[in-house]
């Protein structure tokens, strides 16, 4: 492992790389696994002659890992990357992409909200020469109105402040050619907003619209706190506009103060001193106090980012890579 690389060494495969890798991050998805593979396998068997499924167990607290290891005895293509704790979906996806060996990879959720029926279509586009194929939600009917509204506001803001174009409602259901995977993995930053990184690396991209179905089993792991944190991460990773904003606000306030100051000076010179003004004074003090705190907070967001980057920590830690061939003793003791 090179010192400045965020990933562990990769295993080489003697039997030749698969054509397609499915990369699936899972966190407490035990209830839906049978259904997931029951749906995926027939589709994959029909779609390609050689595929693998890389499931990343992102610190599940239930028996997800146990179930996966059991499933390995019947699914020869199943490889399980077991992370040492919950690192979050973005990191888990990166771990999966690092361990996958396919000529292309398709990343999808374990809850079948990314309909596998689209996979043949995605592969067809890839074989046509597109290096990235992204599934875009045609509508967000399965989301609440509040979540829909905040998603719209988020994409509007993100596109307004960053130089790149982000496709609204593109999920993490996408096909990536090997060149895209390598470009993505070569990016050194530690705070990662995957969608942004994929947009940044570029390549020929095709969009497929689809209806996003309800979760097949279990419940969503993304509450508003997590979504807000991801949104702040996205915006601060792809734009320095929030920093510059305070320069503009400062300029406007300085100009205003100058004119108001001149006005008060003139008035005092002409009409003499005028003591009352407590209300305007306290309002001004509070207003500028608030603005100061806000702008320091924004600064802190970026300083925090620098702090995270300089620590050079890996994105995730792998406890163990479970290859199908070494899963003979099903349900064995785990380290
Ligand atoms: N996930 C994960 N780590 C986490 C949270 C979620 O690997 O910390 C996985 C989860 O198991 C699922 C996918 O990410 O396969 C999407 O999660 P979820 O369905 O909860 O998100 P939503 O569809 O509500 O956006
Ligand atoms: Mg989901």
Short mmCIF file of C-alpha atoms and ligand atoms in Angstrom, two decimals:
data_model
loop_
_atom_site.label_atom_id
_atom_site.label_comp_id
_atom_site.label_asym_id
_atom_site.label_seq_id
_atom_site.Cartn_x
_atom_site.Cartn_y
_atom_site.Cartn_z
CA UNK A 1 0.00 0.00 0.00
CA UNK A 2 1.45 3.29 -1.03
CA UNK A 3 1.61 5.67 1.89
CA UNK A 4 -0.75 8.24 0.54
CA UNK A 5 -3.37 5.85 -0.77
CA UNK A 6 -6.59 5.49 1.19
CA UNK A 7 -7.18 1.84 0.32
CA UNK A 8 -5.75 -1.54 1.37
CA UNK A 9 -3.99 -3.72 -1.21
CA UNK A 10 -6.16 -5.40 -3.80
CA UNK A 11 -6.28 -9.14 -4.39
CA UNK A 12 -5.53 -10.41 -7.86
CA UNK A 13 -7.70 -12.96 -9.55
CA UNK A 14 -6.21 -15.86 -11.51
CA UNK A 15 -9.40 -16.93 -13.29
CA UNK A 16 -9.71 -13.67 -15.23
CA UNK A 17 -11.81 -10.70 -14.28
CA UNK A 18 -15.62 -10.89 -14.46
CA UNK A 19 -17.44 -8.73 -16.97
CA UNK A 20 -19.72 -7.17 -14.40
CA UNK A 21 -19.37 -6.55 -10.68
CA UNK A 22 -22.42 -5.70 -8.63
CA UNK A 23 -21.41 -3.58 -5.67
CA UNK A 24 -23.92 -3.49 -2.82
CA UNK A 25 -23.38 -1.71 0.51
CA UNK A 26 -25.46 -3.20 3.31
CA UNK A 27 -26.21 -1.98 6.79
CA UNK A 28 -28.71 -4.06 8.78
CA UNK A 29 -30.38 -5.52 5.69
CA UNK A 30 -30.71 -9.10 6.89
CA UNK A 31 -34.48 -9.17 6.29
CA UNK A 32 -34.21 -8.35 2.60
CA UNK A 33 -31.20 -10.42 1.50
CA UNK A 34 -33.06 -13.51 0.24
CA UNK A 35 -35.41 -11.39 -1.77
CA UNK A 36 -32.50 -9.32 -3.10
CA UNK A 37 -30.53 -12.27 -4.42
CA UNK A 38 -33.68 -14.04 -5.56
CA UNK A 39 -34.36 -11.06 -7.81
CA UNK A 40 -30.78 -10.31 -8.82
CA UNK A 41 -29.45 -13.73 -9.77
CA UNK A 42 -31.86 -14.62 -12.63
CA UNK A 43 -31.37 -11.16 -14.12
CA UNK A 44 -27.59 -11.40 -13.90
CA UNK A 45 -27.49 -14.94 -15.28
CA UNK A 46 -29.37 -13.73 -18.32
CA UNK A 47 -27.40 -10.51 -18.68
CA UNK A 48 -23.79 -11.72 -18.63
CA UNK A 49 -21.73 -14.87 -18.67
CA UNK A 50 -19.36 -13.82 -15.91
CA UNK A 51 -20.26 -11.63 -12.97
CA UNK A 52 -19.49 -11.23 -9.31
CA UNK A 53 -21.43 -9.68 -6.45
CA UNK A 54 -19.42 -7.66 -3.97
CA UNK A 55 -21.44 -7.01 -0.84
CA UNK A 56 -19.93 -4.63 1.68
CA UNK A 57 -21.15 -5.20 5.20
CA UNK A 58 -21.05 -1.71 6.65
CA UNK A 59 -20.96 -2.52 10.36
CA UNK A 60 -24.36 -4.18 10.57
CA UNK A 61 -25.60 -4.80 14.07
CA UNK A 62 -27.96 -7.60 13.07
CA UNK A 63 -27.13 -10.99 11.52
CA UNK A 64 -26.54 -9.58 8.02
CA UNK A 65 -22.98 -10.92 7.87
CA UNK A 66 -24.01 -14.35 9.09
CA UNK A 67 -26.74 -14.51 6.47
CA UNK A 68 -24.32 -13.42 3.75
CA UNK A 69 -21.81 -16.10 4.67
CA UNK A 70 -24.57 -18.71 4.60
CA UNK A 71 -25.67 -17.48 1.20
CA UNK A 72 -22.10 -17.81 -0.08
CA UNK A 73 -22.43 -21.58 -0.04
CA UNK A 74 -25.18 -21.40 -2.66
CA UNK A 75 -24.07 -18.28 -4.55
CA UNK A 76 -20.63 -18.87 -6.01
CA UNK A 77 -20.31 -15.28 -7.22
CA UNK A 78 -20.82 -13.71 -3.82
CA UNK A 79 -17.86 -11.95 -2.18
CA UNK A 80 -18.27 -10.22 1.14
CA UNK A 81 -16.17 -7.31 2.33
CA UNK A 82 -16.69 -6.99 6.06
CA UNK A 83 -15.88 -3.52 7.40
CA UNK A 84 -14.72 -3.13 10.99
CA UNK A 85 -17.59 -0.77 11.88
CA UNK A 86 -20.22 1.43 10.26
CA UNK A 87 -18.35 3.85 8.00
CA UNK A 88 -21.39 5.13 6.11
CA UNK A 89 -22.69 4.35 2.67
CA UNK A 90 -20.23 6.53 0.76
CA UNK A 91 -17.24 4.77 2.32
CA UNK A 92 -18.85 1.34 1.97
CA UNK A 93 -19.42 1.95 -1.74
CA UNK A 94 -15.80 2.98 -2.15
CA UNK A 95 -14.69 -0.20 -0.37
CA UNK A 96 -16.83 -2.24 -2.75
CA UNK A 97 -15.47 -0.48 -5.81
CA UNK A 98 -11.93 -1.04 -4.57
CA UNK A 99 -12.47 -4.78 -4.14
CA UNK A 100 -14.47 -5.40 -7.30
CA UNK A 101 -12.69 -6.79 -10.35
CA UNK A 102 -15.23 -6.40 -13.14
CA UNK A 103 -14.70 -4.65 -16.45
CA UNK A 104 -17.57 -2.55 -15.20
CA UNK A 105 -19.34 -2.22 -11.87
CA UNK A 106 -22.95 -1.52 -11.05
CA UNK A 107 -23.60 0.00 -7.64
CA UNK A 108 -27.01 -0.53 -6.13
CA UNK A 109 -28.89 -0.49 -2.84
CA UNK A 110 -29.77 -3.69 -1.04
CA UNK A 111 -33.43 -2.74 -0.59
CA UNK A 112 -34.36 -3.14 -4.28
CA UNK A 113 -35.16 0.55 -4.53
CA UNK A 114 -32.74 0.44 -7.44
CA UNK A 115 -34.76 -1.90 -9.70
CA UNK A 116 -32.43 -4.64 -11.04
CA UNK A 117 -34.67 -4.88 -14.11
CA UNK A 118 -32.73 -1.86 -15.39
CA UNK A 119 -29.42 -3.72 -15.34
CA UNK A 120 -29.71 -5.25 -18.85
CA UNK A 121 -30.52 -1.80 -20.22
CA UNK A 122 -27.54 -0.29 -18.42
CA UNK A 123 -25.24 -2.99 -19.74
CA UNK A 124 -26.54 -2.45 -23.26
CA UNK A 125 -25.63 1.24 -23.03
CA UNK A 126 -22.20 0.37 -21.64
CA UNK A 127 -21.57 -2.06 -24.50
CA UNK A 128 -22.56 0.77 -26.83
CA UNK A 129 -19.65 2.75 -25.46
CA UNK A 130 -20.95 4.84 -22.57
CA UNK A 131 -18.53 4.79 -19.62
CA UNK A 132 -21.13 5.77 -17.05
CA UNK A 133 -24.82 4.94 -17.00
CA UNK A 134 -26.87 6.66 -14.30
CA UNK A 135 -30.39 5.80 -13.22
CA UNK A 136 -32.39 8.94 -12.52
CA UNK A 137 -35.62 8.93 -10.51
CA UNK A 138 -38.40 10.10 -12.79
CA UNK A 139 -40.30 11.28 -9.74
CA UNK A 140 -39.97 10.97 -5.99
CA UNK A 141 -43.46 9.71 -5.26
CA UNK A 142 -42.19 7.25 -2.70
CA UNK A 143 -40.58 10.07 -0.70
CA UNK A 144 -42.43 12.42 1.63
CA UNK A 145 -43.25 15.93 0.42
CA UNK A 146 -40.70 17.40 2.83
CA UNK A 147 -37.98 15.10 1.54
CA UNK A 148 -38.90 15.89 -2.06
CA UNK A 149 -38.81 19.62 -1.37
CA UNK A 150 -35.50 19.51 0.46
CA UNK A 151 -33.99 17.40 -2.32
CA UNK A 152 -35.06 19.98 -4.89
CA UNK A 153 -33.67 22.84 -2.80
CA UNK A 154 -30.42 20.96 -2.30
CA UNK A 155 -29.80 20.31 -6.00
CA UNK A 156 -30.71 23.88 -6.86
CA UNK A 157 -28.25 25.22 -4.29
CA UNK A 158 -25.51 22.77 -5.26
CA UNK A 159 -25.80 23.63 -8.95
CA UNK A 160 -25.98 27.35 -8.18
CA UNK A 161 -22.75 27.45 -6.16
CA UNK A 162 -20.52 24.88 -7.85
CA UNK A 163 -19.01 24.96 -11.29
CA UNK A 164 -20.07 21.42 -12.11
CA UNK A 165 -23.48 20.28 -13.25
CA UNK A 166 -25.16 17.78 -10.98
CA UNK A 167 -28.03 15.71 -12.33
CA UNK A 168 -30.93 16.12 -9.86
CA UNK A 169 -32.38 12.89 -8.47
CA UNK A 170 -29.58 10.71 -9.76
CA UNK A 171 -29.20 8.06 -7.10
CA UNK A 172 -26.29 5.80 -6.39
CA UNK A 173 -27.63 3.32 -8.92
CA UNK A 174 -25.07 3.59 -11.69
CA UNK A 175 -22.86 1.61 -13.98
CA UNK A 176 -19.18 2.50 -14.04
CA UNK A 177 -16.64 1.38 -16.58
CA UNK A 178 -13.27 0.21 -15.25
CA UNK A 179 -11.66 3.50 -16.36
CA UNK A 180 -14.18 5.44 -14.29
CA UNK A 181 -13.62 3.21 -11.26
CA UNK A 182 -9.87 3.69 -11.47
CA UNK A 183 -10.21 7.44 -11.87
CA UNK A 184 -12.59 7.55 -8.92
CA UNK A 185 -10.34 5.45 -6.68
CA UNK A 186 -7.33 7.56 -7.57
CA UNK A 187 -8.91 10.68 -6.07
CA UNK A 188 -7.09 11.22 -2.81
CA UNK A 189 -9.58 13.18 -0.72
CA UNK A 190 -10.95 11.73 2.49
CA UNK A 191 -14.24 13.58 2.76
CA UNK A 192 -16.10 12.18 -0.19
CA UNK A 193 -19.38 13.00 -1.83
CA UNK A 194 -19.44 10.20 -4.37
CA UNK A 195 -21.95 11.71 -6.74
CA UNK A 196 -19.78 14.80 -6.95
CA UNK A 197 -16.62 12.79 -7.51
CA UNK A 198 -18.26 10.87 -10.35
CA UNK A 199 -19.36 14.16 -11.87
CA UNK A 200 -15.83 15.49 -11.49
CA UNK A 201 -14.07 12.58 -13.21
CA UNK A 202 -16.31 13.08 -16.25
CA UNK A 203 -16.48 10.48 -19.06
CA UNK A 204 -19.32 9.74 -21.45
CA UNK A 205 -22.53 9.47 -19.49
CA UNK A 206 -25.97 8.13 -20.28
CA UNK A 207 -29.06 8.75 -18.14
CA UNK A 208 -31.91 6.28 -17.74
CA UNK A 209 -35.13 7.45 -16.12
CA UNK A 210 -36.98 5.12 -13.82
CA UNK A 211 -39.61 5.08 -11.09
CA UNK A 212 -38.10 4.53 -7.68
CA UNK A 213 -40.11 1.85 -5.88
CA UNK A 214 -40.68 1.54 -2.14
CA UNK A 215 -38.16 -0.25 0.02
CA UNK A 216 -38.66 -4.05 -0.22
CA UNK A 217 -37.86 -4.69 3.46
CA UNK A 218 -36.45 -2.91 6.51
CA UNK A 219 -36.33 0.85 6.77
CA UNK A 220 -34.30 3.77 5.47
CA UNK A 221 -31.04 4.51 7.27
CA UNK A 222 -31.01 8.14 6.23
CA UNK A 223 -32.74 10.49 8.59
CA UNK A 224 -32.77 14.26 8.11
CA UNK A 225 -29.68 14.74 10.26
CA UNK A 226 -27.68 12.38 8.05
CA UNK A 227 -29.06 13.93 4.87
CA UNK A 228 -28.23 17.44 6.07
CA UNK A 229 -24.70 16.39 6.93
CA UNK A 230 -24.32 14.83 3.46
CA UNK A 231 -25.69 18.01 1.86
CA UNK A 232 -23.23 20.24 3.73
CA UNK A 233 -20.43 17.86 2.80
CA UNK A 234 -21.49 17.98 -0.86
CA UNK A 235 -21.63 21.75 -1.02
CA UNK A 236 -18.42 22.42 0.88
CA UNK A 237 -16.58 19.75 -1.13
CA UNK A 238 -17.52 21.22 -4.47
CA UNK A 239 -17.68 24.93 -3.92
CA UNK A 240 -15.87 27.64 -2.05
CA UNK A 241 -18.80 29.96 -2.64
CA UNK A 242 -20.00 29.77 1.00
CA UNK A 243 -16.61 31.22 1.98
CA UNK A 244 -16.75 34.01 -0.58
CA UNK A 245 -20.34 34.81 0.31
CA UNK A 246 -19.15 36.44 3.54
CA UNK A 247 -16.79 38.67 1.63
CA UNK A 248 -19.78 39.97 -0.34
CA UNK A 249 -21.92 40.34 2.77
CA UNK A 250 -19.03 42.14 4.46
CA UNK A 251 -18.64 44.49 1.49
CA UNK A 252 -22.34 45.37 1.46
CA UNK A 253 -22.39 45.98 5.20
CA UNK A 254 -19.20 48.05 5.05
CA UNK A 255 -20.65 50.24 2.29
CA UNK A 256 -23.88 50.66 4.22
CA UNK A 257 -21.99 51.54 7.42
CA UNK A 258 -19.93 54.12 5.55
CA UNK A 259 -23.00 55.95 4.25
CA UNK A 260 -24.88 55.66 7.51
CA UNK A 261 -21.78 56.87 9.40
CA UNK A 262 -21.47 59.88 7.11
CA UNK A 263 -25.14 60.63 7.62
CA UNK A 264 -24.83 60.51 11.44
CA UNK A 265 -21.69 62.63 11.37
CA UNK A 266 -23.35 65.31 9.24
CA UNK A 267 -26.48 65.26 11.35
CA UNK A 268 -24.47 65.60 14.57
CA UNK A 269 -22.48 68.49 13.08
CA UNK A 270 -25.62 70.29 12.01
CA UNK A 271 -28.15 69.37 14.73
CA UNK A 272 -25.86 68.52 17.68
CA UNK A 273 -25.76 65.25 19.67
CA UNK A 274 -28.80 63.06 19.91
CA UNK A 275 -28.66 60.47 22.74
CA UNK A 276 -31.68 58.17 22.16
CA UNK A 277 -31.06 55.19 19.88
CA UNK A 278 -30.93 52.20 22.21
CA UNK A 279 -33.20 50.08 20.01
CA UNK A 280 -31.25 50.58 16.79
CA UNK A 281 -28.00 50.04 18.69
CA UNK A 282 -29.01 46.70 20.19
CA UNK A 283 -30.49 45.50 16.90
CA UNK A 284 -27.27 46.35 15.10
CA UNK A 285 -25.14 44.63 17.75
CA UNK A 286 -27.22 41.47 17.60
CA UNK A 287 -27.41 41.43 13.83
CA UNK A 288 -23.67 41.75 13.36
CA UNK A 289 -23.01 39.30 16.19
CA UNK A 290 -25.17 36.77 14.37
CA UNK A 291 -23.47 37.36 11.04
CA UNK A 292 -20.06 37.01 12.68
CA UNK A 293 -20.94 33.68 14.24
CA UNK A 294 -22.44 32.40 11.01
CA UNK A 295 -19.42 33.28 8.94
CA UNK A 296 -17.06 31.81 11.52
CA UNK A 297 -19.16 28.65 11.37
CA UNK A 298 -18.72 28.49 7.61
CA UNK A 299 -14.99 29.04 7.98
CA UNK A 300 -14.92 26.28 10.58
CA UNK A 301 -16.63 23.93 8.14
CA UNK A 302 -13.75 24.35 5.70
CA UNK A 303 -11.05 24.28 8.38
CA UNK A 304 -12.60 21.05 9.62
CA UNK A 305 -12.37 19.73 6.08
CA UNK A 306 -8.67 20.61 5.93
CA UNK A 307 -8.19 18.92 9.31
CA UNK A 308 -9.84 15.72 8.08
CA UNK A 309 -7.76 15.73 4.92
CA UNK A 310 -4.43 16.29 6.66
CA UNK A 311 -4.99 13.34 8.99
CA UNK A 312 -4.77 11.11 5.91
CA UNK A 313 -6.83 8.39 7.51
CA UNK A 314 -8.14 5.58 5.34
CA UNK A 315 -11.80 5.82 4.32
CA UNK A 316 -12.68 2.51 5.90
CA UNK A 317 -11.10 -0.47 7.62
CA UNK A 318 -11.72 -4.00 6.36
CA UNK A 319 -12.05 -6.68 9.00
CA UNK A 320 -11.98 -9.45 6.49
CA UNK A 321 -12.64 -10.26 2.87
CA UNK A 322 -14.78 -13.40 2.61
CA UNK A 323 -14.24 -15.04 -0.77
CA UNK A 324 -16.79 -17.67 -1.78
CA UNK A 325 -14.16 -20.41 -1.99
CA UNK A 326 -13.18 -20.07 1.66
CA UNK A 327 -16.71 -20.18 2.96
CA UNK A 328 -16.85 -23.96 3.36
CA UNK A 329 -17.46 -23.89 7.09
CA UNK A 330 -20.72 -22.02 7.03
CA UNK A 331 -21.49 -20.05 10.16
CA UNK A 332 -17.97 -20.41 11.55
CA UNK A 333 -16.64 -18.22 14.33
CA UNK A 334 -15.87 -14.74 13.17
CA UNK A 335 -12.88 -12.86 14.33
N1 LIG B 1 -26.23 1.76 3.89
C1 LIG B 1 -24.92 1.50 4.26
N2 LIG B 1 -24.39 2.15 5.33
C2 LIG B 1 -25.10 3.07 6.05
C3 LIG B 1 -26.43 3.36 5.63
C4 LIG B 1 -26.96 2.68 4.55
O1 LIG B 1 -24.24 0.67 3.65
O2 LIG B 1 -24.55 3.61 7.01
C5 LIG B 1 -26.80 1.04 2.73
C6 LIG B 1 -28.16 0.37 2.98
O3 LIG B 1 -28.00 -0.91 3.53
C7 LIG B 1 -28.75 0.33 1.59
C8 LIG B 1 -28.20 1.59 0.95
O4 LIG B 1 -27.07 1.98 1.72
O5 LIG B 1 -28.30 -0.80 0.86
C9 LIG B 1 -29.24 2.69 0.90
O6 LIG B 1 -29.74 2.95 2.20
P1 LIG B 1 -31.24 3.36 2.46
O7 LIG B 1 -32.16 2.49 1.67
O8 LIG B 1 -31.41 3.37 3.94
O9 LIG B 1 -31.27 4.84 1.89
P2 LIG B 1 -32.49 5.55 1.13
O10 LIG B 1 -32.98 4.61 0.06
O11 LIG B 1 -33.52 5.80 2.17
O12 LIG B 1 -31.87 6.79 0.58
MG1 LIG B 2 -33.49 2.74 0.25
#
